[in-house]
Short mmCIF file of C-alpha atoms and ligand atoms in Angstrom, two decimals:
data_model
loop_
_atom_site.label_atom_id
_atom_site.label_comp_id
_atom_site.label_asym_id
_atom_site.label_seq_id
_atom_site.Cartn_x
_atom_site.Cartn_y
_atom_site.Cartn_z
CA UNK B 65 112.12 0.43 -10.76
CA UNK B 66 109.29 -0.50 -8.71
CA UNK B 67 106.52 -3.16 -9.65
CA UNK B 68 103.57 -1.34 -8.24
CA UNK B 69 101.26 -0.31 -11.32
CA UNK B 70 97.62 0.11 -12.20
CA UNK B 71 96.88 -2.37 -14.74
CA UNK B 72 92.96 -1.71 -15.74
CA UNK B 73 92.40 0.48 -12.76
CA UNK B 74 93.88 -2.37 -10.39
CA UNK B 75 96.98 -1.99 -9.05
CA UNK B 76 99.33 -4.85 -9.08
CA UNK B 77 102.25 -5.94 -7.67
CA UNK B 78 104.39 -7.38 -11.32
CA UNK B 79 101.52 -9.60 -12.39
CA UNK B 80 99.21 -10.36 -9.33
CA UNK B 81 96.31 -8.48 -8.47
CA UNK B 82 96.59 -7.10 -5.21
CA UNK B 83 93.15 -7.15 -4.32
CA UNK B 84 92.98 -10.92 -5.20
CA UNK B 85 96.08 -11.02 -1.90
CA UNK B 86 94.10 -9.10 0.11
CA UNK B 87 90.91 -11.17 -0.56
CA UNK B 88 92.94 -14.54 -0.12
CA UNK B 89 95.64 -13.66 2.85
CA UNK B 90 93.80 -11.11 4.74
CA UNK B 91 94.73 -7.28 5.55
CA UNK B 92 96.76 -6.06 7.07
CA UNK B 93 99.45 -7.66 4.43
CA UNK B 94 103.20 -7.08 3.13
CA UNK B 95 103.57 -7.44 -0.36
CA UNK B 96 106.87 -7.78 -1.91
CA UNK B 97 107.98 -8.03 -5.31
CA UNK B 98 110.92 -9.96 -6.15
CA UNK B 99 111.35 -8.06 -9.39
CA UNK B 100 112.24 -5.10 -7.83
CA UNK B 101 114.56 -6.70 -4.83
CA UNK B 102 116.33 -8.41 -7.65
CA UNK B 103 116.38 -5.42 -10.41
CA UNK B 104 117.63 -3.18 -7.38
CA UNK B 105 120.19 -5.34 -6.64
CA UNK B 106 121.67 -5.92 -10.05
CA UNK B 107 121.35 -1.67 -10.41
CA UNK B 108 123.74 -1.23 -7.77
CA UNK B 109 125.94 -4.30 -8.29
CA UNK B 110 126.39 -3.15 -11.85
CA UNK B 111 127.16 0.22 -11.22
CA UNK B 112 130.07 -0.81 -8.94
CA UNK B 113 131.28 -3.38 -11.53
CA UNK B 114 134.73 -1.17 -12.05
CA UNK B 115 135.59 -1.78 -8.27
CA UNK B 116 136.05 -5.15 -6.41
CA UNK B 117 133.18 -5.06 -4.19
CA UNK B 118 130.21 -6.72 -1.97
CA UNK B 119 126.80 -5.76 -1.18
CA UNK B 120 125.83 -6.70 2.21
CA UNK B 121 122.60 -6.43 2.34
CA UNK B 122 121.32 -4.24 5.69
CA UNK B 123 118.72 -6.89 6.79
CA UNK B 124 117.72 -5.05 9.90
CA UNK B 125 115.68 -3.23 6.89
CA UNK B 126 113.60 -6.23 5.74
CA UNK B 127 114.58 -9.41 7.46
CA UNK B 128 111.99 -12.01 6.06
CA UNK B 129 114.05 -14.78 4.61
CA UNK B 130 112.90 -15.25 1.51
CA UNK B 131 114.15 -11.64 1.15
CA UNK B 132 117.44 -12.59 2.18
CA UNK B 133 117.02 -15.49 0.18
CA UNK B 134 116.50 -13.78 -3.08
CA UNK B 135 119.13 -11.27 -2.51
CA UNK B 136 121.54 -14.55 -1.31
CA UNK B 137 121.25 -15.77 -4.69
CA UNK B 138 122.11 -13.01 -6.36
CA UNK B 139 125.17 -13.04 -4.20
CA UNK B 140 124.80 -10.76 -1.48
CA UNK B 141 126.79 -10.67 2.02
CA UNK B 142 124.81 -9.32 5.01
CA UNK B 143 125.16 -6.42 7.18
CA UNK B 144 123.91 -7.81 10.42
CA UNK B 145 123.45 -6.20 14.01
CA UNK B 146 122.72 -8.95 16.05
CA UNK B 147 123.78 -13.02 16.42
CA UNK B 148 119.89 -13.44 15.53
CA UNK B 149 120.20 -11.81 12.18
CA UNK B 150 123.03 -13.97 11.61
CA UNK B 151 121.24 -16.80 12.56
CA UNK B 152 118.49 -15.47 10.24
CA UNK B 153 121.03 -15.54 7.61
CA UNK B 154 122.15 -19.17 7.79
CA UNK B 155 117.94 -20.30 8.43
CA UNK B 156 117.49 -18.37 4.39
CA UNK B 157 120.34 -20.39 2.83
CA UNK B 158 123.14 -17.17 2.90
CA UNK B 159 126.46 -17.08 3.59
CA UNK B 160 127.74 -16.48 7.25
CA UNK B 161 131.35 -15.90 5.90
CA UNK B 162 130.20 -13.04 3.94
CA UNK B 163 128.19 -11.39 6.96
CA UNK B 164 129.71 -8.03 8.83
CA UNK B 165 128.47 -7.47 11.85
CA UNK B 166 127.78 -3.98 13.26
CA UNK B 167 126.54 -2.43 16.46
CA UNK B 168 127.26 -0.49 19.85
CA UNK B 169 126.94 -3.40 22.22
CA UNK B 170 127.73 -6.63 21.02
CA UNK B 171 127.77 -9.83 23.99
CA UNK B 172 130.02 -11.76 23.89
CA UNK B 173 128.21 -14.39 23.62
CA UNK B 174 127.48 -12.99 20.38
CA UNK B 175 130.89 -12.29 19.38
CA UNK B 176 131.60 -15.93 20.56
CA UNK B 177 128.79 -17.36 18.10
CA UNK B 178 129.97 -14.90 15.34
CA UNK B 179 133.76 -16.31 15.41
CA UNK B 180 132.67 -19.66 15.10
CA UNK B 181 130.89 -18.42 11.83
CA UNK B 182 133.92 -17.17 10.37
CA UNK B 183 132.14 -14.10 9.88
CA UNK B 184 133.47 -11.53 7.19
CA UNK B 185 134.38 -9.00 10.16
CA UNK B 186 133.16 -7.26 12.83
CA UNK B 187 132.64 -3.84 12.59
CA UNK B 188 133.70 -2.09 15.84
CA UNK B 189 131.92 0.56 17.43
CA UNK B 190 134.36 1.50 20.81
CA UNK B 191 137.61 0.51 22.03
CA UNK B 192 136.21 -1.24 25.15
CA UNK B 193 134.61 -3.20 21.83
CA UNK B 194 137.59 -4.17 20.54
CA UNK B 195 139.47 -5.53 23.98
CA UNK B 196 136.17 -7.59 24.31
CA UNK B 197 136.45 -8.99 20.95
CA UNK B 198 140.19 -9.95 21.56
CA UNK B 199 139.48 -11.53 24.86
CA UNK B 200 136.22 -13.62 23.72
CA UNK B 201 138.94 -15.02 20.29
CA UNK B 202 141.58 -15.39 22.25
CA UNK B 203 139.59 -17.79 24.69
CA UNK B 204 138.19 -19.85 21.81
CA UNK B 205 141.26 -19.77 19.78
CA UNK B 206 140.11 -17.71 16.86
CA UNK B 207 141.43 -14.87 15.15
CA UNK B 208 139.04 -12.03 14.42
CA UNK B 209 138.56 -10.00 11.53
CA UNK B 210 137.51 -6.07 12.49
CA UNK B 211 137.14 -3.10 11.51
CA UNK B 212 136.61 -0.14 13.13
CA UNK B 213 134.14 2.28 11.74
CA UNK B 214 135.23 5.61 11.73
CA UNK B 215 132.59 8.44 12.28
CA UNK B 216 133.91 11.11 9.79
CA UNK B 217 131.62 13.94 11.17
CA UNK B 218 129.82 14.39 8.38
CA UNK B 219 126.23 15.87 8.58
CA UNK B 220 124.51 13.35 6.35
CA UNK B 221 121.48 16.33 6.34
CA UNK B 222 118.64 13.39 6.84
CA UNK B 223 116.16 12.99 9.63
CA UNK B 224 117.51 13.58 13.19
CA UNK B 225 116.66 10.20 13.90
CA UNK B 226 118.72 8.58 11.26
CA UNK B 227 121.49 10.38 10.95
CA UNK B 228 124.61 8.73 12.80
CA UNK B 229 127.45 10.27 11.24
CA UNK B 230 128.07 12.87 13.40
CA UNK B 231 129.67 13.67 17.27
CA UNK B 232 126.92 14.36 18.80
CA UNK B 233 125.46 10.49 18.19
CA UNK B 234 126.77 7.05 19.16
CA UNK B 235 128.46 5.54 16.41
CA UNK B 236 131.92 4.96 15.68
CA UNK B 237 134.88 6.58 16.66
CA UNK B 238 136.18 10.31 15.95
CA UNK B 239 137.91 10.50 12.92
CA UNK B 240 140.76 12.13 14.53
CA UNK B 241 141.53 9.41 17.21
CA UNK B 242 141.08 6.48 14.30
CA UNK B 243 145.30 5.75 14.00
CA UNK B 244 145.78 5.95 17.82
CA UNK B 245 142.86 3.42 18.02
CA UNK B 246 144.47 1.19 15.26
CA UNK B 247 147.82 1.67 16.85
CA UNK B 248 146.33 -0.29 20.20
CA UNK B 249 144.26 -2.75 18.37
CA UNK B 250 147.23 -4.07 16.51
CA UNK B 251 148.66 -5.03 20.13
CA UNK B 252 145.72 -7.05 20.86
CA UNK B 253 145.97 -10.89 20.48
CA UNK B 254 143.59 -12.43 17.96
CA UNK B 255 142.60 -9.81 16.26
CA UNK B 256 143.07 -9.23 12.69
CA UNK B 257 142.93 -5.84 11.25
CA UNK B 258 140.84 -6.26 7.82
CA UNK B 259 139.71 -2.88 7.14
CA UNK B 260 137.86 0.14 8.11
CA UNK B 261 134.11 0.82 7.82
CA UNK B 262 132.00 4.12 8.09
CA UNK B 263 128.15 4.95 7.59
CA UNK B 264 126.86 8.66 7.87
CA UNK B 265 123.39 8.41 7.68
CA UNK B 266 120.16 7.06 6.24
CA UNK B 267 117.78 7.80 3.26
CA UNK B 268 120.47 10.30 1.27
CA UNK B 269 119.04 11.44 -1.17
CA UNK B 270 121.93 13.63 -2.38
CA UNK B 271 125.40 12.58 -3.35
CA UNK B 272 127.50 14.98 -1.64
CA UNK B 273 127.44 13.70 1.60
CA UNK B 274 129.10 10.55 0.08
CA UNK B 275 131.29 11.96 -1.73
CA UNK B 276 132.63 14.37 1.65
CA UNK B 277 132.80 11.35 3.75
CA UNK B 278 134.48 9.50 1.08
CA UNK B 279 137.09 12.03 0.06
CA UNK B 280 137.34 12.90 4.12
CA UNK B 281 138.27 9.23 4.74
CA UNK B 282 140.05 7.87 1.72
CA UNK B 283 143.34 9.27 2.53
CA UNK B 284 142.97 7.55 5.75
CA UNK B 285 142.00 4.29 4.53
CA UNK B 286 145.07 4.57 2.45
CA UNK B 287 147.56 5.53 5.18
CA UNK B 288 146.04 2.29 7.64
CA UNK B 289 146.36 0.30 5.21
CA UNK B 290 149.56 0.74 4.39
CA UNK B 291 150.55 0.31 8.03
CA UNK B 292 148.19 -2.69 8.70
CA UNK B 293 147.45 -4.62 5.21
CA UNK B 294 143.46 -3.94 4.61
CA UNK B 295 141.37 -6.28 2.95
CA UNK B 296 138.19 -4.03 2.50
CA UNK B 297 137.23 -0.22 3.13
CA UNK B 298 132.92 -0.37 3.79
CA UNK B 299 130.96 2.67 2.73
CA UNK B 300 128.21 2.00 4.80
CA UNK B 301 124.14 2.19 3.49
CA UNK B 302 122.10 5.28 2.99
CA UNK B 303 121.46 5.59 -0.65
CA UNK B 304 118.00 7.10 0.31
CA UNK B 305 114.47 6.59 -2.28
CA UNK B 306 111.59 8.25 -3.63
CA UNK B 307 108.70 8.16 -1.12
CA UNK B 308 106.76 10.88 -2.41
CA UNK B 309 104.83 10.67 -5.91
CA UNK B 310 106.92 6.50 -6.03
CA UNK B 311 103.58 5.64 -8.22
CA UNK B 312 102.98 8.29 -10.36
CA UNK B 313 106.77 8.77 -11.44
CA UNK B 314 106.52 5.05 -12.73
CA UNK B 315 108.81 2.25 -14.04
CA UNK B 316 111.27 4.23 -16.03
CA UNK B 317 111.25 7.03 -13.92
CA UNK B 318 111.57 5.27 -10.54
CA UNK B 319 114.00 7.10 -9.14
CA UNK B 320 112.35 10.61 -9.59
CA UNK B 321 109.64 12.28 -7.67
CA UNK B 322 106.71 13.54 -9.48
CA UNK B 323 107.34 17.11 -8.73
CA UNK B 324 110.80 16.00 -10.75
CA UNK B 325 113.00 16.02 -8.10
CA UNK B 326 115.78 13.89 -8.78
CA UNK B 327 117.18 11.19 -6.15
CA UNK B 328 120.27 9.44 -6.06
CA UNK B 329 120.32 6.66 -8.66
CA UNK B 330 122.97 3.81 -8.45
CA UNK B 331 124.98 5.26 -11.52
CA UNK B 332 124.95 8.74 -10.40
CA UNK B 333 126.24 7.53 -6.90
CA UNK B 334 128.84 4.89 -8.01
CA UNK B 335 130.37 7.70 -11.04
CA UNK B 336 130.88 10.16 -7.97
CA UNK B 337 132.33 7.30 -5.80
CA UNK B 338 134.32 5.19 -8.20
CA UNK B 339 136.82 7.52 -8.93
CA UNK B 340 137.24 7.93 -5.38
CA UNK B 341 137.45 4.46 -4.26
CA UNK B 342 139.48 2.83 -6.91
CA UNK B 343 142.82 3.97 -6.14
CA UNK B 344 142.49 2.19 -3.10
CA UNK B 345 142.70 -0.90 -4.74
CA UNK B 346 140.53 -2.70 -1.94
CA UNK B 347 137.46 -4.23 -1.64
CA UNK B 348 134.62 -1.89 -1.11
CA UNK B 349 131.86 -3.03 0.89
CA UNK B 350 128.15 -1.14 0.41
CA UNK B 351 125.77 -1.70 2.91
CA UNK B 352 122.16 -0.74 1.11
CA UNK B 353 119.15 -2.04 3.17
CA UNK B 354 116.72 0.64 2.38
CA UNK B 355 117.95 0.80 -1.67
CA UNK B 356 117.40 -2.39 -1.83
CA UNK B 357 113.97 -3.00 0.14
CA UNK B 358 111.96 0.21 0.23
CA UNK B 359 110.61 0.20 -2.74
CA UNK B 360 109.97 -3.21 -3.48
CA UNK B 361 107.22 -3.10 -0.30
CA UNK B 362 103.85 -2.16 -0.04
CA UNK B 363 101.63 -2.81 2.70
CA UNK B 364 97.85 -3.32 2.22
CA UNK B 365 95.01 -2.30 5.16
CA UNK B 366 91.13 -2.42 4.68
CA UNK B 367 88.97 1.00 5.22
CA UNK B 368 86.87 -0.28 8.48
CA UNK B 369 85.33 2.94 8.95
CA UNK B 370 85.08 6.94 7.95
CA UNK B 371 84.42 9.28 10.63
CA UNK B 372 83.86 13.04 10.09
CA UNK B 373 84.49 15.57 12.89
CA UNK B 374 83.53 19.43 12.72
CA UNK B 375 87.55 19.22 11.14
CA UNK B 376 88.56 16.08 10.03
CA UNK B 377 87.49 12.97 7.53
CA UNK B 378 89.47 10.31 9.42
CA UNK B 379 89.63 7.09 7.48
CA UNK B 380 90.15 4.29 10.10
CA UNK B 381 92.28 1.46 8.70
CA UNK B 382 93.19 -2.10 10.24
CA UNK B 383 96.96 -1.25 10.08
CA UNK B 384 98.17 0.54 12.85
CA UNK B 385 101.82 2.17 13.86
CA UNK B 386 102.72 -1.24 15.16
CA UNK B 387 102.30 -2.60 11.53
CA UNK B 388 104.11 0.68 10.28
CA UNK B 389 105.76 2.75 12.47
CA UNK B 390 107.69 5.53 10.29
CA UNK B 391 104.72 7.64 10.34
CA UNK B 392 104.28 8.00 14.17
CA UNK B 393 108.08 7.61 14.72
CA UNK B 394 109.71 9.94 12.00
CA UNK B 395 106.64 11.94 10.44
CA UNK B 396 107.63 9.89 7.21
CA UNK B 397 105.31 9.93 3.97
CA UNK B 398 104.01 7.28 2.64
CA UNK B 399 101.79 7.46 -0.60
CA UNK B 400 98.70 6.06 -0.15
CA UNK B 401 96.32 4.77 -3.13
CA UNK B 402 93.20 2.71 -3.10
CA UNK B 403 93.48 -0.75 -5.24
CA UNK B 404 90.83 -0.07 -7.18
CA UNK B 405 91.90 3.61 -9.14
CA UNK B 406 89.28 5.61 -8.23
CA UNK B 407 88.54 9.28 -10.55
CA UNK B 408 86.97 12.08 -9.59
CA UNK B 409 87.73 14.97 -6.51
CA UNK B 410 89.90 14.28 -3.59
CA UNK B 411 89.12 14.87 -0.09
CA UNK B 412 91.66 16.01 2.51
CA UNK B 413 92.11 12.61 4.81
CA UNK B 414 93.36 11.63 7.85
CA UNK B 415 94.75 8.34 7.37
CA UNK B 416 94.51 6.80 11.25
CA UNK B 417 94.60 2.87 12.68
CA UNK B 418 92.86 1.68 15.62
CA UNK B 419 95.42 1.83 18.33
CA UNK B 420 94.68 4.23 21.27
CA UNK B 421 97.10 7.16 20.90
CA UNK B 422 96.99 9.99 18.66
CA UNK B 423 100.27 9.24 17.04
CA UNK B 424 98.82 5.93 15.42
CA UNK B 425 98.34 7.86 11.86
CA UNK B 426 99.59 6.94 7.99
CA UNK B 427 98.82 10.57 7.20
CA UNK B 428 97.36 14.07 8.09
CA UNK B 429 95.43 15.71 5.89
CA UNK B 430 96.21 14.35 2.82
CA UNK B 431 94.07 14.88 -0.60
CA UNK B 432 93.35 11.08 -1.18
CA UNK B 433 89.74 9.84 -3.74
CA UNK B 434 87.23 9.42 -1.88
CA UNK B 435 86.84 5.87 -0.42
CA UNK B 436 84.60 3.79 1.59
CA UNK B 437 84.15 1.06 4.19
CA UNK B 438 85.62 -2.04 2.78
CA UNK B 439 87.80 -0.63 0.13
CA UNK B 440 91.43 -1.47 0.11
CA UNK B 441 94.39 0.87 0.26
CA UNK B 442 97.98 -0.01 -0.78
CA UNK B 443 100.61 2.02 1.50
CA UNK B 444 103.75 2.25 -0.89
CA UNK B 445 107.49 1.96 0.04
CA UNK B 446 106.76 -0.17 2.63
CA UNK B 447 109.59 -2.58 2.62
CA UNK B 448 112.25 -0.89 4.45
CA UNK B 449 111.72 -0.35 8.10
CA UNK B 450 108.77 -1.76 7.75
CA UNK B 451 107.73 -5.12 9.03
CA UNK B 452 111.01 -5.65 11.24
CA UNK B 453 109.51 -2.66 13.19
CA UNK B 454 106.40 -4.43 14.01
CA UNK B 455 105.23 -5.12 17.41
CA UNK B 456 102.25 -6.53 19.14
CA UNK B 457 101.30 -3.26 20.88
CA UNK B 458 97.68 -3.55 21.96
CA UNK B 459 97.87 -7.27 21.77
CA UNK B 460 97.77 -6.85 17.78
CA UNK B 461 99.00 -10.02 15.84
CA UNK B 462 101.75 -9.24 13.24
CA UNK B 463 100.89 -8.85 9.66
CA UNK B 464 101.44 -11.86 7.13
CA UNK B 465 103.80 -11.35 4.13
CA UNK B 466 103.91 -11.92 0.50
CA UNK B 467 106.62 -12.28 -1.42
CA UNK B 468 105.32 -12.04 -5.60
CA UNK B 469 107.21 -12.68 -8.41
CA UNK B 470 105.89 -12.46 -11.94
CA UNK B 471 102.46 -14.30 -11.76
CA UNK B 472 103.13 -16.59 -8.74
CA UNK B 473 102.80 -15.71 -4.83
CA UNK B 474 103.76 -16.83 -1.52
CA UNK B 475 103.14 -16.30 1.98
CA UNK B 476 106.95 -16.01 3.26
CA UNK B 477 105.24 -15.09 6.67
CA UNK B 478 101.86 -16.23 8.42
CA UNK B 479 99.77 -13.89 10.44
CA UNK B 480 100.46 -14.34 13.98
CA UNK B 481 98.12 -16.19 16.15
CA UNK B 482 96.55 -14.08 18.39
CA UNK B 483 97.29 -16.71 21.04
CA UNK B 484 100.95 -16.70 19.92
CA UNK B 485 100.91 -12.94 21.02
CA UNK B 486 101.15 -14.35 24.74
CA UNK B 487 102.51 -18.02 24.49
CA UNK B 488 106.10 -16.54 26.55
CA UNK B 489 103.92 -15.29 29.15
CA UNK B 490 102.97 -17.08 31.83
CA UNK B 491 100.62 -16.22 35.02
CA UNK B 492 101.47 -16.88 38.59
CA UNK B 493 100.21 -19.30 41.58
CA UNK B 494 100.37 -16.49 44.35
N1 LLP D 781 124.85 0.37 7.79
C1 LLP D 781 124.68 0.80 9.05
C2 LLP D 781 125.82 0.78 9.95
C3 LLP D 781 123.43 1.29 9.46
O1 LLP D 781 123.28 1.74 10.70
C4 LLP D 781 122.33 1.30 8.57
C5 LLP D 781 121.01 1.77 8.97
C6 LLP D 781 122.55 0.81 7.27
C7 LLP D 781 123.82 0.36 6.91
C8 LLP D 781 121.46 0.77 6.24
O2 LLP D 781 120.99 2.04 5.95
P1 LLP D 781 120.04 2.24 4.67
O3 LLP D 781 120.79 1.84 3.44
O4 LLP D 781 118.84 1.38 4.87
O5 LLP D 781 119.70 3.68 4.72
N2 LLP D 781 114.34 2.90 10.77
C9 LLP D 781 114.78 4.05 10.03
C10 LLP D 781 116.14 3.84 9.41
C11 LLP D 781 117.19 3.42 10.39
C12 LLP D 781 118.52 3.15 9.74
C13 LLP D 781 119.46 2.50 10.70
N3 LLP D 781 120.73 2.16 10.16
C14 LLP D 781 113.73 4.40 8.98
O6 LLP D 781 112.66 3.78 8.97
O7 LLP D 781 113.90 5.34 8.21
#
């Protein structure tokens, strides 16, 4: 579901008006509802109830912590890419022991700090990885869990910039050189070989690739286990959402786009998988960030201005591609609608924010009412990828967040300080 709804001609986030946020915190703002974060989660957890399994949560999608928080107490681990997300972890009250942590090029200063976490295991990207990861345990005298995620060359058919299970990007190792790896890594000191991990993509909105990767893989997740004694085989993320038409499909249809187009829903993906996965008999890991987050999200900016051209109606917002980048970065929709439901003819809009380049747009030509200085807009599935990729290009503060649930709301983040854009910076004395 999603908890985004017009409710009188005002759109709400589960019971809060979100013009009453905008009025109180400011634009631009994160909203998230808790309803959905929490209704996503049990969806998927549910679903995968015939297996022994985990969520880990991919923060790197949404890592406010009273996100992690919520999803904590339903009982999530954490996929983590960094010794700060871990950190972040711990700071929201989760559990480091049931963090993995991914990523090309771990420190090992990071894979120090992640030992003495007793994380749930690293998953290992190269063999130079794994030799590093020996050498850092066997100095502090821990044994480390790993696994090494395989890339199963599997064209997950997404967005060249999110798709990572295949040769020609960085991730993983080739499934045909996985054994010989394993082979080696079970001659290294303090390592302890837990399971094996893959992830072909992001935003799949189609079971197949799953289900290749997963019927590609299984038999060799069987086979190293045998030889080695897993604990866990990880899936990876990817179950992909409905960006287009998220509003107008609704609460019971949430997972369908207006135009009917069907995306994957948590059953549909764990009957395809379960049969699959439990003759394993091991843990299976998930690692959902956008599932969980994307459409729980929506981020609110304030018409400042419309400007006509001879071709164009831009409408200037006060959120820009560093509040939301997916637009400029990956020519990714995001539905647009004004708070206050608006009737009558649409007018073909060019969505833009105030930073200088021409790539700082929401959307291009887009048949949106017809709205005014000072009205707000709601930009939906905003809470994957959305936030975390903020910046402070052009000396812009970061956006505040609210985190809603039922008829109560918080600020889990407060706007920057302008002044707080600089306060690392120093000038010099020559
Ligand atoms: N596991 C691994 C190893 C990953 O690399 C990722 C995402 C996930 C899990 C979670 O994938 P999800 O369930 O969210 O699809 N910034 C892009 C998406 C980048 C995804 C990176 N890896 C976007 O805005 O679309």
């Amino acid at each position: 579901m999603h908890s985004f709804r017009y409710v009188k001609g005002q759109l709400h986030c589960e019971n809060v008006a979100l013009a009453d946020l905008a009025q109180k915190h400011g634009t631009p703002l994160y909203v998230y509802s808790q309803a959905t974060l929490t209704d996503h989660y049990t969806k998927l957890d549910q679903a995968l109830a015939p297996l022994d399994h985990l969520i880990c949560f991919a923060m790197k999608s949404n890592s406010n912590l009273a996100v992690i928080q919520t999803l904590a107490n339903l009982g999530s681990g954490f996929d983590t890419v960094s010794a700060g997300e871990i950190q972040r972890v711990i700071a929201a009250g989760g559990d480091p022991r049931k963090c993995v942590f991914a990523g090309v090029g771990k420190t090992e200063e990071e894979i120090a700090y992640a030992l003495r976490q007793d994380i749930y295991s690293f998953n290992v990207e190269s063999e130079a990885e794994l030799k590093r990861i020996s050498k850092v345990a066997t100095r502090i005298g821990k044994i480390a869990p790993i696994a090494v995620r395989v890339n199963p060359n599997i064209d997950a058919g997404t967005h060249a910039k999110i798709t990572t299970g295949t040769y020609a990007n960085k991730f993983g190792i080739a499934f045909e050189e996985i054994e010989g790896v394993y082979a080696r890594a079970a001659k290294l000191p303090n390592l302890r070989l837990r399971g094996l991990q893959m992830h072909i993509g992001s935003q799949l909105t189609d079971v197949k690739p799953f289900q290749l990767a997963v019927t590609k893989v299984a038999p060799l997740v069987a086979r190293l286990s045998a030889k080695h004694g897993f604990d866990f085989f990880s899936v990876g993320g990817g179950i992909g959402i409905v960006y287009q038409d998220a509003l107008a499909s609704g609460d019971a249809k949430w997972w369908q786009s207006k135009a009917g187009k069907r995306v994957l829903t948590p059953q549909l993906y764990a009957n395809t998988l379960v049969p699959l996965l439990k003759p394993l008999g091991l843990k299976i890991l998930l690692e959902p960030g956008r599932f969980l987050t994307g459409n729980a999200g929506a981020l609110l900016t304030r018409v400042e201005f419309i400007k006509k051209t001879g071709k164009k109606n831009f409408v200037i917002v006060d959120a820009a591609m560093n509040d939301l980048i997916r637009p400029a970065f990956y020519d990714s929709f995001h539905e647009i609608v004004p708070l206050k439901k608006k009737a009558g003819a649409t007018v073909s809009s060019d969505v833009v924010g105030p930073i200088c380049e021409s790539g700082d747009y929401f959307a291009k030509d887009r048949p949106l009412p017809k709205v005014g200085e000072g009205d707000v807009l709601a930009l939906l599935s905003a809470g994957a990828y959305g936030s975390v990729m903020g910046s402070n290009y052009n000396s812009r503060a970061l956006a505040a967040e609210v985190l809603v649930n039922g008829t109560q709301s918080a600020v889990v983040r407060r706007r920057q300080e302008i002044a707080a854009i600089w306060e690392n910076e120093q000038t010099v004395s020559w």
